[in-house]
Coordinates of C-alpha atoms and ligand atoms in Angstrom, one line a residue:
M180 CA -0.1 -0.1 0.0
S181 CA 1.1 3.4 -0.4
E182 CA 0.0 7.1 0.9
Q183 CA -2.2 7.4 -2.0
D184 CA -4.5 4.6 -0.8
F185 CA -5.6 6.6 2.3
I186 CA -6.7 9.6 0.3
P187 CA -10.5 9.1 0.1
K188 CA -12.3 9.6 -3.1
E189 CA -15.9 11.4 -2.9
Y190 CA -17.7 10.5 0.3
P191 CA -20.8 9.0 -0.7
K192 CA -22.6 10.3 2.6
T193 CA -22.3 13.0 5.2
V194 CA -23.3 13.7 8.9
E195 CA -24.4 16.9 10.6
S196 CA -23.3 16.0 14.2
G197 CA -22.6 13.2 16.7
K198 CA -19.9 12.0 19.2
V199 CA -17.6 8.9 18.9
G200 CA -15.4 7.5 21.7
W201 CA -12.4 5.0 21.7
E202 CA -10.1 3.7 24.5
S203 CA -6.6 3.0 23.3
P204 CA -3.7 1.5 25.1
S205 CA -0.3 2.3 25.6
N206 CA 2.8 0.0 24.2
I207 CA 6.2 -0.9 25.0
A208 CA 8.8 -1.5 22.3
L209 CA 10.9 -4.5 22.7
I210 CA 13.0 -3.5 19.8
K211 CA 13.2 0.3 19.5
Y212 CA 12.4 3.0 17.2
W213 CA 14.8 5.7 17.5
G214 CA 15.6 7.9 14.8
K215 CA 13.1 9.3 12.0
K216 CA 13.0 10.5 8.5
K217 CA 10.7 13.1 6.8
H218 CA 6.9 12.7 7.3
Q219 CA 7.3 10.4 10.6
I220 CA 9.0 7.7 8.7
P221 CA 10.8 5.5 10.8
E222 CA 14.9 4.8 10.3
N223 CA 14.6 1.3 11.5
P224 CA 11.9 -1.2 12.3
S225 CA 10.4 -1.6 15.7
I226 CA 8.1 -4.2 17.6
S227 CA 6.1 -3.8 20.8
F228 CA 3.9 -5.4 23.3
T229 CA 0.6 -3.6 23.3
L230 CA -0.5 -2.8 27.1
T231 CA -3.7 -3.3 28.7
H232 CA -4.2 -1.0 31.6
C233 CA -2.2 2.3 30.8
K234 CA -4.7 3.8 28.3
T235 CA -6.2 6.8 26.8
I236 CA -10.1 7.3 26.9
T237 CA -10.9 9.8 24.3
S238 CA -14.3 11.3 22.8
L239 CA -14.7 13.5 19.9
S240 CA -17.9 15.3 19.4
Y241 CA -18.4 17.1 16.0
I242 CA -20.9 19.5 14.5
K243 CA -20.9 20.6 11.0
K244 CA -19.9 24.4 10.6
K245 CA -22.5 26.6 9.0
K246 CA -19.9 27.8 6.6
E247 CA -16.5 25.8 5.9
D248 CA -13.6 28.3 6.7
S249 CA -9.9 27.7 6.5
E250 CA -9.4 26.9 10.0
F251 CA -9.3 23.7 12.2
S252 CA -11.7 24.3 14.9
F253 CA -11.5 22.3 18.1
E254 CA -11.4 22.5 21.8
V255 CA -9.4 20.0 24.2
Y256 CA -10.4 19.0 27.5
L257 CA -8.1 16.8 29.8
D258 CA -10.0 15.6 32.8
N259 CA -12.6 18.1 32.2
E260 CA -10.3 20.9 32.2
K261 CA -9.7 23.2 29.1
K262 CA -6.0 22.3 27.9
D263 CA -5.1 24.9 25.3
D264 CA -1.4 23.6 25.6
F265 CA -2.3 20.3 23.9
K266 CA -3.8 22.4 20.7
P267 CA -0.4 23.0 19.0
K268 CA 0.3 19.2 18.8
I269 CA -3.2 18.6 17.7
N270 CA -3.2 21.1 15.2
T271 CA 0.0 19.7 13.7
L272 CA -1.8 15.9 13.4
F273 CA -4.7 17.9 12.0
K274 CA -2.3 19.5 9.3
R275 CA -0.5 16.6 8.6
V276 CA -3.8 14.1 8.2
E277 CA -5.9 16.8 6.4
I278 CA -5.3 15.5 3.0
Y279 CA -6.1 12.0 4.1
L280 CA -9.4 13.4 6.1
P281 CA -10.7 16.0 4.0
F282 CA -13.7 16.7 6.0
L283 CA -11.5 18.1 9.1
K284 CA -12.1 21.9 8.5
A285 CA -15.8 21.5 8.0
Y286 CA -16.7 20.4 11.5
E287 CA -16.2 22.0 15.0
F288 CA -14.6 19.5 17.3
T289 CA -14.6 19.0 21.2
I290 CA -11.9 16.5 22.4
E291 CA -12.4 14.9 25.8
T292 CA -9.9 12.9 27.0
K293 CA -8.2 11.2 30.2
N294 CA -5.5 8.7 30.9
T295 CA -5.7 5.7 33.3
F296 CA -2.3 6.5 34.6
P297 CA -1.4 9.4 36.4
H298 CA -0.4 12.6 34.6
S299 CA 2.9 13.1 36.2
S300 CA 3.8 9.4 36.1
G301 CA 6.9 9.9 33.3
I302 CA 4.7 7.7 31.3
A303 CA 4.1 9.2 27.6
S304 CA 0.5 9.8 26.6
S305 CA 1.2 10.3 23.2
A306 CA 1.0 6.5 22.0
S307 CA -2.2 5.9 23.6
G308 CA -3.7 9.5 23.3
M309 CA -2.8 9.9 19.4
S310 CA -4.2 6.5 18.6
A311 CA -7.1 7.0 20.3
L312 CA -7.7 10.4 18.7
A313 CA -7.0 8.9 15.3
L314 CA -9.5 6.0 15.9
C315 CA -12.1 8.5 16.8
L316 CA -11.4 10.4 13.4
M317 CA -11.8 7.0 11.8
S318 CA -15.2 6.5 13.3
I319 CA -16.1 9.6 11.7
E320 CA -15.0 8.9 8.2
R321 CA -16.7 5.5 8.6
L322 CA -20.0 7.3 8.9
F323 CA -19.2 8.8 5.4
Q324 CA -18.0 5.6 4.0
P325 CA -20.4 2.7 5.6
E326 CA -18.7 0.1 3.1
M327 CA -15.2 0.5 4.8
S328 CA -13.6 -2.8 6.0
D329 CA -12.2 -3.4 9.7
G330 CA -8.9 -4.3 8.0
F331 CA -8.8 -0.7 6.1
F332 CA -10.1 1.0 9.1
N333 CA -7.3 -0.4 11.5
K334 CA -4.7 0.2 8.8
K335 CA -5.8 3.8 8.3
A336 CA -6.2 4.4 12.0
S337 CA -2.6 3.3 12.6
F338 CA -1.4 5.4 9.4
L339 CA -2.8 8.6 11.1
A340 CA -1.8 7.9 14.4
R341 CA 1.9 7.5 13.1
L342 CA 1.5 11.1 11.9
G343 CA 0.9 12.4 15.4
S344 CA 3.5 10.2 17.1
G345 CA 5.4 7.3 15.6
S346 CA 5.1 4.6 18.3
A347 CA 1.4 5.4 18.4
C348 CA 0.7 3.3 15.2
R349 CA 1.8 0.4 17.4
S350 CA -1.4 1.1 19.7
I351 CA -4.4 0.1 17.6
E352 CA -4.3 -3.6 17.8
G353 CA -2.1 -6.2 19.8
D354 CA -0.6 -8.2 21.2
L355 CA 2.5 -7.8 19.3
I356 CA 3.0 -5.1 16.8
V357 CA 5.8 -4.4 13.9
W358 CA 6.4 -1.0 12.4
G359 CA 8.8 -0.3 9.7
H360 CA 9.8 -2.4 6.8
T361 CA 12.1 -5.2 7.2
D362 CA 12.7 -8.3 5.1
S363 CA 12.2 -10.8 7.8
V364 CA 8.3 -9.6 8.6
K365 CA 6.1 -10.1 5.6
G366 CA 4.1 -7.2 5.1
S367 CA 5.8 -4.9 7.4
T368 CA 5.5 -1.3 6.2
D369 CA 7.0 2.2 7.2
L370 CA 3.5 3.5 7.0
F371 CA 1.5 1.6 9.7
G372 CA 1.9 -1.1 12.4
I373 CA 1.0 -4.7 11.6
K374 CA 0.1 -7.4 13.7
Y375 CA 3.2 -9.9 14.2
P376 CA 2.2 -12.4 11.5
Y377 CA 4.2 -15.4 12.8
K378 CA 3.9 -17.8 15.6
I379 CA 4.0 -16.5 19.4
H380 CA 4.8 -19.2 21.9
D381 CA 2.3 -19.5 24.8
N382 CA 5.3 -18.3 27.2
F383 CA 4.5 -14.8 25.9
K384 CA 0.9 -14.8 26.3
D385 CA -0.3 -12.6 29.1
Y386 CA 3.2 -11.5 29.7
Q387 CA 3.5 -8.9 32.6
D388 CA 4.9 -5.4 32.6
T389 CA 5.4 -3.8 35.9
I390 CA 6.2 -0.2 35.6
L391 CA 8.7 1.2 38.2
L392 CA 8.1 4.9 38.3
V393 CA 11.6 6.0 39.3
D394 CA 11.2 9.6 37.9
K395 CA 7.8 11.0 37.5
G396 CA 9.2 14.3 36.1
E397 CA 9.0 16.0 32.7
K398 CA 11.1 14.3 30.4
Q399 CA 14.6 15.6 30.0
V400 CA 14.5 15.3 25.9
S401 CA 11.5 15.2 24.3
S402 CA 11.0 12.3 21.8
T403 CA 11.4 14.3 18.9
A404 CA 14.4 16.0 20.0
G405 CA 15.8 12.7 20.8
H406 CA 14.9 11.2 17.4
N407 CA 16.8 14.2 15.9
L408 CA 20.0 13.2 18.0
M409 CA 20.2 10.3 15.6
L410 CA 20.7 12.5 12.5
N411 CA 24.2 13.1 12.8
H412 CA 24.8 10.2 15.1
P413 CA 28.3 8.5 14.5
F414 CA 26.8 5.0 15.1
A415 CA 23.5 5.9 13.7
K416 CA 23.9 3.3 10.5
E417 CA 25.3 0.3 12.6
R418 CA 22.2 1.0 14.8
F419 CA 19.6 1.2 12.2
Q420 CA 21.1 -2.4 10.8
Q421 CA 21.2 -3.8 14.3
A422 CA 17.5 -3.3 14.6
H423 CA 16.8 -5.2 11.5
Y424 CA 19.2 -8.0 12.5
N425 CA 17.6 -8.3 16.2
I426 CA 14.0 -8.3 14.6
K427 CA 15.0 -11.5 12.4
A428 CA 16.7 -12.8 15.8
L429 CA 13.7 -12.6 17.5
K430 CA 11.5 -14.8 15.3
P431 CA 12.9 -18.0 16.2
I432 CA 12.8 -16.8 20.0
L433 CA 9.2 -16.0 19.8
E434 CA 8.3 -19.4 18.1
S435 CA 10.2 -21.7 20.4
G436 CA 9.5 -19.4 23.8
D437 CA 13.4 -19.5 24.6
L438 CA 13.0 -17.0 27.5
S439 CA 16.8 -16.7 28.2
A440 CA 17.5 -15.5 24.7
F441 CA 14.6 -13.2 24.9
I442 CA 15.8 -11.5 27.7
K443 CA 19.2 -11.2 26.2
L444 CA 17.9 -9.6 23.2
I445 CA 15.5 -6.9 24.8
E446 CA 17.8 -6.0 27.7
S447 CA 20.7 -5.3 25.1
E448 CA 18.0 -3.1 22.9
A449 CA 17.2 -1.1 25.8
L450 CA 20.7 -0.5 26.8
T451 CA 21.6 0.4 23.3
L452 CA 18.6 3.0 23.0
H453 CA 20.3 4.6 26.1
A454 CA 23.8 4.1 24.8
M455 CA 22.6 6.0 21.7
M456 CA 21.6 9.0 23.8
M457 CA 24.8 8.8 25.8
S458 CA 27.0 9.0 22.6
S459 CA 24.8 11.8 21.1
M460 CA 26.1 15.5 20.4
P461 CA 24.7 16.8 22.6
Y462 CA 24.7 13.8 25.0
F463 CA 22.1 12.8 27.7
I464 CA 22.2 10.2 30.6
L465 CA 18.3 9.4 31.2
M466 CA 18.6 6.8 33.7
K467 CA 18.9 8.0 37.3
P468 CA 21.0 6.3 40.1
N469 CA 18.0 4.3 41.0
T470 CA 17.4 2.9 37.8
L471 CA 20.8 1.5 37.8
E472 CA 20.2 0.0 41.4
I473 CA 16.9 -1.7 40.0
L474 CA 18.7 -3.1 37.1
N475 CA 21.6 -4.4 39.1
K476 CA 19.0 -5.9 41.5
I477 CA 17.1 -7.8 38.8
W478 CA 20.2 -9.2 37.4
L479 CA 21.3 -10.5 40.9
F480 CA 17.8 -12.0 41.4
R481 CA 17.5 -13.7 38.5
Q482 CA 21.0 -15.3 38.8
Q483 CA 20.0 -16.4 42.4
T484 CA 16.5 -17.9 41.4
G485 CA 16.6 -18.8 37.6
L486 CA 13.4 -17.1 37.4
H487 CA 12.7 -15.1 34.0
I488 CA 12.8 -11.6 34.9
S489 CA 13.9 -8.9 32.7
F490 CA 13.7 -5.0 32.2
T491 CA 13.4 -2.9 29.1
L492 CA 13.4 0.8 29.2
D493 CA 11.8 4.0 27.3
A494 CA 13.6 7.2 26.9
G495 CA 13.6 8.0 30.4
A496 CA 14.5 6.8 33.9
N497 CA 11.4 4.3 34.5
V498 CA 11.9 0.8 34.4
H499 CA 9.6 -1.7 32.6
V500 CA 9.8 -5.1 34.4
L501 CA 8.8 -8.0 32.2
Y502 CA 8.1 -11.5 33.1
P503 CA 5.8 -14.5 32.2
K504 CA 2.6 -15.1 33.9
N505 CA 3.4 -18.3 35.5
Q506 CA 6.2 -16.7 37.6
A507 CA 4.2 -13.7 38.5
S508 CA 3.8 -14.2 42.3
Q509 CA 7.4 -14.8 43.1
I510 CA 8.5 -11.8 40.9
L511 CA 5.9 -9.5 42.1
E512 CA 6.6 -10.4 45.8
F513 CA 10.4 -9.5 44.8
I514 CA 9.2 -6.1 43.0
K515 CA 7.3 -5.1 46.3
S516 CA 10.1 -6.2 48.7
E517 CA 13.2 -5.0 46.9
L518 CA 12.6 -2.7 44.0
V519 CA 9.7 -0.4 44.9
A520 CA 11.7 1.3 47.5
Y521 CA 13.7 2.9 44.3
C522 CA 10.4 4.2 42.9
Q523 CA 9.2 7.9 43.5
N524 CA 6.9 7.8 46.4
G525 CA 6.9 4.2 45.9
H526 CA 4.7 4.2 43.0
Y527 CA 4.4 1.6 40.3
I528 CA 1.8 0.3 37.9
C529 CA 1.0 -3.4 37.0
D530 CA 0.2 -3.8 33.4
Q531 CA 0.2 -6.8 30.9
I532 CA 0.1 -7.3 27.3
G533 CA -3.0 -6.5 25.6
Y534 CA -5.1 -7.0 22.4
G535 CA -5.7 -3.2 21.4
A536 CA -8.1 -0.6 21.3
Q537 CA -11.7 -0.7 22.2
L538 CA -14.8 1.5 20.7
I539 CA -16.6 2.8 23.5
K540 CA -20.2 2.3 22.5
N541 CA -22.9 5.3 22.8
Ligands
LIG208 C1 12.0 5.5 22.9 O1 6.8 7.6 19.3 O2 7.2 9.1 21.0 O3 9.6 5.2 23.2 O4 7.5 10.1 16.8 O5 8.8 12.0 17.8 O6 6.3 11.0 18.5 P1 7.6 10.9 17.8 O7 8.3 9.7 19.1 P2 7.7 8.5 20.0 O8 9.2 7.9 20.2 C2 9.1 6.5 20.9 C3 10.4 6.2 21.4 C4 10.7 5.1 22.3 C5 10.8 3.8 21.5 C6 9.8 3.2 21.0 O9 8.7 3.4 21.5 O10 10.0 2.6 19.9

């Protein structure tokens, strides 16, 4: 498929007003997207687990303008409070997607949104937030084109979400999503996320993700600024190649359920992401001392018990502790007794692998 396939022909129908709603989850990358080209095209392929509990719930009300003008007209509310500082990001999304959704300037929109995770948790809401909004926009487009298939709906929702925030394109469906073209994954594309098309061993069903909130402050480096650091990065070419290689290496691991090999691969990916940031110009250390304490404790506990506890990181200090469901009771006990002390105000979130966004009926 190409971008052109997402530009609609004339709509057979129109609507005056209404309201649609979606809840959409966050996701955590196992193989990281870090570096992008123009138009939100990733420099390398990535793969993520979709989450279940960390999500954004968004409703979008629309009413046809009496006379179409040249402005996007919308208001945004977070937890029932007007949020004008969200407007520039949404305006950018609208500008980028207008050609694919030509009705945008014909309506006045009210966006009401809330997250299930605390606002100041250091968890990025852009993946869940942008995917929820993209899905709402698709629900409106579907009213104009009732013949639209579910397959096309999801692809275009992912395509639009990507234009808001790259990783958001991996939040439409679950449980494992690949985004970015790579020869080892059939159907993979830079334009939108696809469901991982090969066998996944039962060891990875209901995989657990306990998010340790080490630092709940504002991100030191925004992800857009972070991606830009890869533009002139001395190791960029090797890193982008490595991501292709790692996705290929993950395939037999996902099929056989080899948890030890899985752990090696994803921990190395997490540390490589941080190594890229440390070796950028300007350079950043996004881990905090407590992040390192946690990683060392995880390694020691794994060595002592043989349990399959592991971690991944996003572009910040928080730690995602990953483990299989059937080892959850022992590992959760360890997390509570040994790791939570390193979290800011003792805060952590228990999540697990999930199956994608849900339409809110009525
Ligand atoms: C480190 O998707 O937040 O979490 O496209 O600029 O919105 P933008 O970036 P974003 O980047 C996510 C980076 C990451 C790795 C990943 O999720 O793959």
